[in-house]
Amino acid sequence: MQSLFTRQRSASLSDANDKTQRNNNNTTIVENEQNRLYNPSAPWQRVPNQKRNRSPDESITNQAKRTQRREKIINKHRGIDNLEHSDTPEIEISNSFSLLGEESGDAQAKKTPKPPPIILYGVDDLAKLTQLIEEVVQTDDYTYKVVSKNQLIISSKTVDKYKTLIEHIRSKGLIGHTFTRKDQKCMRIVIKHLHFKWGAFAEYLEEKVELRISLKTEEDIDEATFYITNLIQVAAWRATPSLSCSSQRNNIPLEIRNKLAEKRKQRRKLHSSRSGSDRTEYNRISRELKELITENQNITCQQKLSTLTENIIKSIDTLASTYLYPVACEVDDDERN
């Protein structure tokens, strides 16, 4: 049931008259507009198309213009001007490492070794010691560190200052020690497999070594050292016999290899099934493999013993029968017999 407030209000007589009058006015306006547009006395006219047909050349020209317009916009953002006059514009290229100097690849930087320290003992007066050191070197050329009450470590900045300082300390009779510089250490040559021909080694050196060598500069000394070291190495290689490796090493019989493959296969099967029958079979194969390995070892040992000569066996018997007494113990002849 609709209430009095929600029910639509009925149209009165005055509202109906107003609506009819508005409809009549609208109809009159539309008829006047149509009469104005339609004039039967005016001649007919043809309306042209909005789009006209273009020739292929004109379309290509427009496409080229659009492409050129895009290039101008892009080059404007890049900072390139006068693109019409130059087909390939030059782009400035700079290298951030151009300020560095060029170095050849063969030249390697030679690392200067650090001079070893000088350790002095029995230093009672530190001021007198520094005064003695500064007679030959400057204050900035060395540093010192007190290790204990009577022990001092002196470190020099360069090798030349180290040489000057060590000579001055030795001339003054100070007690201490130092170490050999790395560039003055003797080259250690290790010759392996000492059972080689010493005669051939000496003959090669006597034949190849040239003693008439200039030793005036450091470069001459380095070249001579390299020359003699190279000759010693070549002589050692020529006099050392080549080691012949036996081809029978790790030679396992085919029967043992097949049994080992069978054991691995049975072990994989046992891991997947976990059954008692598979475990019994695995234990049987393992036992047979152990017996084959033991038998092969015994045969190999018998073959090796059969190749020994009687002289070696006699020498072993004589060495085993003699008893070696300690050096510090004195034994009488009666006790020895």
CSV table of C-alpha atoms in Angstrom, one decimal:
chain,number,residue,atom,x,y,z
A,1,MET,CA,0.0,0.0,0.0
A,2,GLN,CA,1.4,3.3,-1.0
A,3,SER,CA,1.4,6.1,1.5
A,4,LEU,CA,0.2,9.6,0.8
A,5,PHE,CA,3.7,11.0,0.6
A,6,THR,CA,5.1,8.4,-1.9
A,7,ARG,CA,2.1,8.3,-4.3
A,8,GLN,CA,2.6,10.1,-7.6
A,9,ARG,CA,0.8,13.4,-7.9
A,10,SER,CA,-1.9,13.6,-10.5
A,11,ALA,CA,-1.5,16.1,-13.3
A,12,SER,CA,-3.8,19.1,-13.1
A,13,LEU,CA,-5.5,20.8,-16.0
A,14,SER,CA,-3.0,23.6,-16.1
A,15,ASP,CA,-0.1,21.2,-16.5
A,16,ALA,CA,-1.7,19.4,-19.4
A,17,ASN,CA,-2.3,22.7,-21.3
A,18,ASP,CA,1.4,23.8,-20.8
A,19,LYS,CA,2.7,20.4,-22.2
A,20,THR,CA,0.5,20.6,-25.3
A,21,GLN,CA,1.6,24.2,-26.0
A,22,ARG,CA,5.4,23.2,-25.8
A,23,ASN,CA,4.9,20.3,-28.2
A,24,ASN,CA,3.3,22.6,-30.8
A,25,ASN,CA,6.1,25.2,-30.5
A,26,ASN,CA,8.8,22.5,-31.1
A,27,THR,CA,7.0,21.2,-34.2
A,28,THR,CA,6.8,24.7,-35.7
A,29,ILE,CA,10.6,25.3,-35.2
A,30,VAL,CA,11.5,22.0,-37.0
A,31,GLU,CA,9.3,22.8,-40.0
A,32,ASN,CA,10.7,26.2,-40.4
A,33,GLU,CA,14.3,24.8,-40.3
A,34,GLN,CA,13.5,22.2,-43.0
A,35,ASN,CA,11.9,24.9,-45.2
A,36,ARG,CA,15.0,27.0,-44.9
A,37,LEU,CA,17.3,24.2,-45.9
A,38,TYR,CA,15.2,22.8,-48.8
A,39,ASN,CA,14.8,25.4,-51.6
A,40,PRO,CA,13.3,23.9,-54.8
A,41,SER,CA,14.4,26.8,-56.9
A,42,ALA,CA,18.2,26.3,-56.2
A,43,PRO,CA,20.2,24.0,-58.7
A,44,TRP,CA,21.8,20.7,-57.7
A,45,GLN,CA,25.5,20.7,-56.8
A,46,ARG,CA,28.0,17.9,-56.5
A,47,VAL,CA,29.9,17.5,-53.2
A,48,PRO,CA,33.6,16.7,-53.7
A,49,ASN,CA,35.2,13.7,-51.9
A,50,GLN,CA,37.0,14.6,-48.7
A,51,LYS,CA,40.0,12.4,-49.6
A,52,ARG,CA,41.8,12.9,-52.9
A,53,ASN,CA,43.9,10.2,-54.7
A,54,ARG,CA,47.6,10.7,-54.4
A,55,SER,CA,50.3,9.6,-56.9
A,56,PRO,CA,53.0,7.1,-55.8
A,57,ASP,CA,55.7,9.8,-56.2
A,58,GLU,CA,53.9,12.1,-53.9
A,59,SER,CA,53.5,9.5,-51.3
A,60,ILE,CA,57.3,8.6,-51.5
A,61,THR,CA,58.1,12.3,-51.2
A,62,ASN,CA,55.9,12.7,-48.1
A,63,GLN,CA,57.5,9.6,-46.6
A,64,ALA,CA,61.0,11.0,-47.2
A,65,LYS,CA,60.0,14.3,-45.6
A,66,ARG,CA,58.7,12.6,-42.5
A,67,THR,CA,61.9,10.5,-42.3
A,68,GLN,CA,64.0,13.7,-42.6
A,69,ARG,CA,61.9,15.5,-40.0
A,70,ARG,CA,62.4,12.6,-37.6
A,71,GLU,CA,66.2,12.6,-38.2
A,72,LYS,CA,66.3,16.4,-37.6
A,73,ILE,CA,64.5,15.9,-34.2
A,74,ILE,CA,66.8,13.1,-33.2
A,75,ASN,CA,70.0,14.9,-34.3
A,76,LYS,CA,68.8,18.0,-32.5
A,77,HIS,CA,68.7,16.1,-29.2
A,78,ARG,CA,72.1,14.6,-29.9
A,79,GLY,CA,73.7,17.9,-30.6
A,80,ILE,CA,74.4,17.3,-34.3
A,81,ASP,CA,73.9,20.3,-36.7
A,82,ASN,CA,73.9,20.7,-40.5
A,83,LEU,CA,72.9,17.1,-41.2
A,84,GLU,CA,71.7,18.1,-44.7
A,85,HIS,CA,75.3,19.0,-45.8
A,86,SER,CA,77.0,15.9,-44.4
A,87,ASP,CA,75.6,12.4,-44.9
A,88,THR,CA,77.8,10.8,-42.2
A,89,PRO,CA,78.2,13.2,-39.2
A,90,GLU,CA,81.4,13.0,-37.2
A,91,ILE,CA,80.9,11.9,-33.6
A,92,GLU,CA,83.6,13.0,-31.1
A,93,ILE,CA,85.2,10.1,-29.3
A,94,SER,CA,87.4,10.5,-26.3
A,95,ASN,CA,89.3,7.9,-24.2
A,96,SER,CA,89.5,8.3,-20.5
A,97,PHE,CA,93.0,6.6,-20.5
A,98,SER,CA,94.5,8.8,-23.2
A,99,LEU,CA,96.3,10.8,-20.6
A,100,LEU,CA,98.4,7.8,-19.5
A,101,GLY,CA,101.6,7.1,-21.2
A,102,GLU,CA,102.1,4.1,-23.5
A,103,GLU,CA,104.3,1.2,-22.3
A,104,SER,CA,105.5,-1.7,-24.3
A,105,GLY,CA,104.3,-5.1,-23.4
A,106,ASP,CA,107.8,-6.6,-23.1
A,107,ALA,CA,108.9,-4.2,-20.4
A,108,GLN,CA,108.0,-5.6,-16.9
A,109,ALA,CA,108.3,-3.6,-13.7
A,110,LYS,CA,111.2,-5.0,-11.8
A,111,LYS,CA,110.3,-5.2,-8.1
A,112,THR,CA,113.1,-4.0,-5.8
A,113,PRO,CA,113.6,-6.3,-2.9
A,114,LYS,CA,113.3,-4.7,0.6
A,115,PRO,CA,116.7,-4.6,2.4
A,116,PRO,CA,116.9,-6.9,5.5
A,117,PRO,CA,117.0,-5.5,9.0
A,118,ILE,CA,120.1,-5.0,11.2
A,119,ILE,CA,119.8,-6.3,14.7
A,120,LEU,CA,122.2,-4.8,17.3
A,121,TYR,CA,122.9,-6.1,20.9
A,122,GLY,CA,124.1,-4.4,24.0
A,123,VAL,CA,122.8,-1.0,23.2
A,124,ASP,CA,123.0,1.2,26.4
A,125,ASP,CA,122.8,4.7,25.0
A,126,LEU,CA,120.2,5.2,22.3
A,127,ALA,CA,121.1,8.9,21.7
A,128,LYS,CA,124.8,8.0,21.1
A,129,LEU,CA,123.8,5.3,18.7
A,130,THR,CA,121.5,7.5,16.6
A,131,GLN,CA,124.3,10.1,16.5
A,132,LEU,CA,126.7,7.4,15.3
A,133,ILE,CA,124.2,6.3,12.6
A,134,GLU,CA,123.5,9.8,11.3
A,135,GLU,CA,127.2,10.3,10.5
A,136,VAL,CA,126.6,8.4,7.3
A,137,VAL,CA,122.8,8.5,6.6
A,138,GLN,CA,120.1,11.0,7.1
A,139,THR,CA,117.3,10.8,9.7
A,140,ASP,CA,114.7,10.0,7.0
A,141,ASP,CA,116.7,7.1,5.5
A,142,TYR,CA,116.3,4.7,8.4
A,143,THR,CA,114.0,3.7,11.2
A,144,TYR,CA,114.6,1.8,14.5
A,145,LYS,CA,112.6,-0.2,16.9
A,146,VAL,CA,113.5,-1.2,20.5
A,147,VAL,CA,112.7,-4.9,21.0
A,148,SER,CA,114.1,-5.5,24.4
A,149,LYS,CA,116.2,-3.7,27.0
A,150,ASN,CA,119.5,-4.3,25.1
A,151,GLN,CA,118.3,-5.2,21.6
A,152,LEU,CA,117.5,-2.8,18.7
A,153,ILE,CA,116.3,-3.4,15.1
A,154,ILE,CA,117.4,-0.9,12.4
A,155,SER,CA,115.6,-0.9,9.0
A,156,SER,CA,116.9,1.1,6.1
A,157,LYS,CA,114.7,2.6,3.3
A,158,THR,CA,116.9,1.6,0.3
A,159,VAL,CA,119.6,-1.0,-0.5
A,160,ASP,CA,122.3,1.7,-0.9
A,161,LYS,CA,121.6,3.1,2.5
A,162,TYR,CA,121.7,-0.5,3.9
A,163,LYS,CA,125.1,-1.1,2.4
A,164,THR,CA,126.5,2.2,3.8
A,165,LEU,CA,125.0,1.5,7.2
A,166,ILE,CA,126.2,-2.0,7.5
A,167,GLU,CA,129.8,-1.0,6.5
A,168,HIS,CA,129.8,1.8,9.0
A,169,ILE,CA,128.5,-0.5,11.8
A,170,ARG,CA,131.1,-3.1,11.1
A,171,SER,CA,133.9,-0.4,11.1
A,172,LYS,CA,132.7,0.8,14.5
A,173,GLY,CA,132.8,-2.7,16.0
A,174,LEU,CA,129.2,-2.9,17.0
A,175,ILE,CA,127.8,-6.3,18.0
A,176,GLY,CA,124.9,-7.6,16.0
A,177,HIS,CA,123.8,-9.6,12.9
A,178,THR,CA,121.8,-9.2,9.7
A,179,PHE,CA,120.5,-11.4,6.9
A,180,THR,CA,121.6,-12.0,3.3
A,181,ARG,CA,119.6,-10.0,0.7
A,182,LYS,CA,117.3,-11.9,-1.6
A,183,ASP,CA,119.2,-10.7,-4.7
A,184,GLN,CA,122.5,-12.0,-3.3
A,185,LYS,CA,121.3,-15.4,-2.2
A,186,CYS,CA,123.1,-18.4,-3.8
A,187,MET,CA,121.1,-20.3,-6.3
A,188,ARG,CA,120.3,-23.8,-5.1
A,189,ILE,CA,120.6,-26.5,-7.7
A,190,VAL,CA,119.1,-29.9,-6.8
A,191,ILE,CA,120.0,-32.9,-8.9
A,192,LYS,CA,117.7,-35.8,-8.5
A,193,HIS,CA,118.4,-39.5,-9.3
A,194,LEU,CA,122.0,-39.3,-8.2
A,195,HIS,CA,123.0,-42.6,-9.9
A,196,PHE,CA,124.1,-41.0,-13.1
A,197,LYS,CA,127.4,-40.7,-15.0
A,198,TRP,CA,129.7,-38.2,-13.3
A,199,GLY,CA,132.3,-38.7,-16.0
A,200,ALA,CA,129.9,-37.6,-18.7
A,201,PHE,CA,128.8,-34.7,-16.5
A,202,ALA,CA,132.4,-33.4,-16.1
A,203,GLU,CA,133.3,-34.0,-19.8
A,204,TYR,CA,130.3,-31.9,-21.0
A,205,LEU,CA,131.2,-29.0,-18.7
A,206,GLU,CA,134.8,-29.1,-19.7
A,207,GLU,CA,133.9,-29.0,-23.4
A,208,LYS,CA,131.1,-26.4,-23.3
A,209,VAL,CA,132.2,-23.9,-20.6
A,210,GLU,CA,133.9,-20.8,-21.9
A,211,LEU,CA,135.9,-19.0,-19.2
A,212,ARG,CA,136.8,-15.9,-21.3
A,213,ILE,CA,133.7,-13.8,-20.2
A,214,SER,CA,133.6,-10.1,-19.3
A,215,LEU,CA,132.5,-9.5,-15.7
A,216,LYS,CA,132.8,-5.7,-15.6
A,217,THR,CA,129.1,-4.7,-15.1
A,218,GLU,CA,126.1,-6.2,-13.2
A,219,GLU,CA,124.5,-7.3,-16.5
A,220,ASP,CA,127.7,-9.2,-17.5
A,221,ILE,CA,127.6,-11.0,-14.1
A,222,ASP,CA,123.9,-11.9,-14.5
A,223,GLU,CA,124.4,-13.2,-18.0
A,224,ALA,CA,127.4,-15.3,-16.9
A,225,THR,CA,125.4,-16.7,-14.0
A,226,PHE,CA,122.6,-17.7,-16.3
A,227,TYR,CA,125.1,-19.2,-18.8
A,228,ILE,CA,126.8,-21.5,-16.3
A,229,THR,CA,123.5,-22.5,-14.6
A,230,ASN,CA,122.1,-23.5,-18.0
A,231,LEU,CA,125.2,-25.6,-18.8
A,232,ILE,CA,125.0,-27.4,-15.4
A,233,GLN,CA,121.3,-28.2,-16.0
A,234,VAL,CA,121.9,-29.6,-19.5
A,235,ALA,CA,124.9,-31.6,-18.3
A,236,ALA,CA,122.8,-33.1,-15.5
A,237,TRP,CA,120.0,-34.0,-17.9
A,238,ARG,CA,122.4,-35.7,-20.4
A,239,ALA,CA,124.2,-37.7,-17.7
A,240,THR,CA,121.1,-38.8,-15.9
A,241,PRO,CA,119.6,-42.1,-17.1
A,242,SER,CA,116.0,-42.1,-18.1
A,243,LEU,CA,113.6,-44.0,-15.8
A,244,SER,CA,111.7,-46.8,-17.4
A,245,CYS,CA,108.3,-47.4,-15.9
A,246,SER,CA,107.1,-51.0,-15.8
A,247,SER,CA,104.0,-51.7,-17.8
A,248,GLN,CA,103.0,-54.4,-15.3
A,249,ARG,CA,102.0,-51.9,-12.6
A,250,ASN,CA,98.4,-52.3,-11.4
A,251,ASN,CA,97.9,-55.2,-13.8
A,252,ILE,CA,94.8,-56.9,-12.4
A,253,PRO,CA,93.7,-60.2,-13.9
A,254,LEU,CA,90.5,-60.3,-15.8
A,255,GLU,CA,88.9,-62.9,-13.5
A,256,ILE,CA,89.3,-60.5,-10.5
A,257,ARG,CA,87.8,-57.6,-12.5
A,258,ASN,CA,84.7,-59.6,-13.5
A,259,LYS,CA,84.2,-60.8,-9.9
A,260,LEU,CA,84.6,-57.2,-8.6
A,261,ALA,CA,81.9,-56.0,-11.1
A,262,GLU,CA,79.6,-58.9,-10.0
A,263,LYS,CA,80.1,-57.9,-6.4
A,264,ARG,CA,79.1,-54.2,-7.1
A,265,LYS,CA,76.1,-55.3,-9.1
A,266,GLN,CA,74.9,-57.5,-6.2
A,267,ARG,CA,75.5,-54.8,-3.7
A,268,ARG,CA,73.2,-52.4,-5.6
A,269,LYS,CA,70.6,-55.1,-5.7
A,270,LEU,CA,70.9,-55.7,-2.0
A,271,HIS,CA,70.5,-52.0,-1.2
A,272,SER,CA,67.2,-51.8,-3.1
A,273,SER,CA,65.7,-55.1,-1.9
A,274,ARG,CA,67.1,-55.7,1.6
A,275,SER,CA,66.2,-59.4,1.4
A,276,GLY,CA,68.0,-62.2,3.1
A,277,SER,CA,68.7,-64.2,-0.1
A,278,ASP,CA,70.4,-61.2,-1.7
A,279,ARG,CA,72.6,-60.7,1.4
A,280,THR,CA,73.7,-64.4,1.3
A,281,GLU,CA,74.6,-64.1,-2.4
A,282,TYR,CA,76.5,-60.9,-1.7
A,283,ASN,CA,78.5,-62.5,1.1
A,284,ARG,CA,79.3,-65.5,-1.2
A,285,ILE,CA,80.7,-63.2,-4.0
A,286,SER,CA,82.7,-61.2,-1.4
A,287,ARG,CA,84.3,-64.4,-0.1
A,288,GLU,CA,85.2,-65.6,-3.5
A,289,LEU,CA,86.7,-62.2,-4.4
A,290,LYS,CA,89.0,-62.3,-1.3
A,291,GLU,CA,90.2,-65.8,-2.2
A,292,LEU,CA,91.1,-64.7,-5.7
A,293,ILE,CA,93.0,-61.7,-4.5
A,294,THR,CA,94.9,-63.7,-2.0
A,295,GLU,CA,95.8,-66.4,-4.6
A,296,ASN,CA,97.0,-63.7,-7.0
A,297,GLN,CA,99.2,-62.0,-4.4
A,298,ASN,CA,100.8,-65.4,-3.6
A,299,ILE,CA,101.6,-66.1,-7.3
A,300,THR,CA,103.1,-62.6,-7.7
A,301,CYS,CA,105.3,-63.0,-4.7
A,302,GLN,CA,106.5,-66.4,-5.9
A,303,GLN,CA,107.4,-65.0,-9.3
A,304,LYS,CA,109.3,-62.1,-7.8
A,305,LEU,CA,111.3,-64.5,-5.5
A,306,SER,CA,112.2,-66.8,-8.3
A,307,THR,CA,113.9,-63.9,-10.2
A,308,LEU,CA,116.4,-63.2,-7.4
A,309,THR,CA,120.0,-64.4,-7.8
A,310,GLU,CA,122.0,-66.5,-5.4
A,311,ASN,CA,124.4,-63.7,-4.7
A,312,ILE,CA,121.7,-61.5,-3.3
A,313,ILE,CA,120.4,-64.3,-1.1
A,314,LYS,CA,123.9,-65.1,0.2
A,315,SER,CA,124.5,-61.4,1.0
A,316,ILE,CA,121.2,-61.2,2.9
A,317,ASP,CA,122.1,-64.3,4.9
A,318,THR,CA,125.5,-62.9,5.9
A,319,LEU,CA,124.0,-59.5,6.9
A,320,ALA,CA,121.3,-61.2,9.0
A,321,SER,CA,123.8,-63.4,10.8
A,322,THR,CA,126.1,-60.6,12.0
A,323,TYR,CA,125.0,-58.6,15.0
A,324,LEU,CA,125.7,-54.9,15.1
A,325,TYR,CA,126.7,-53.6,18.5
A,326,PRO,CA,126.0,-50.0,19.6
A,327,VAL,CA,128.8,-47.5,19.0
A,328,ALA,CA,129.0,-46.2,22.5
A,329,CYS,CA,129.1,-49.7,24.1
A,330,GLU,CA,132.5,-51.5,24.4
A,331,VAL,CA,132.3,-55.2,24.1
A,332,ASP,CA,135.1,-57.6,24.9
A,333,ASP,CA,136.2,-60.3,22.5
A,334,ASP,CA,135.0,-63.1,24.8
A,335,GLU,CA,131.5,-61.7,25.0
A,336,ARG,CA,131.5,-61.2,21.2
A,337,ASN,CA,132.4,-64.9,20.6
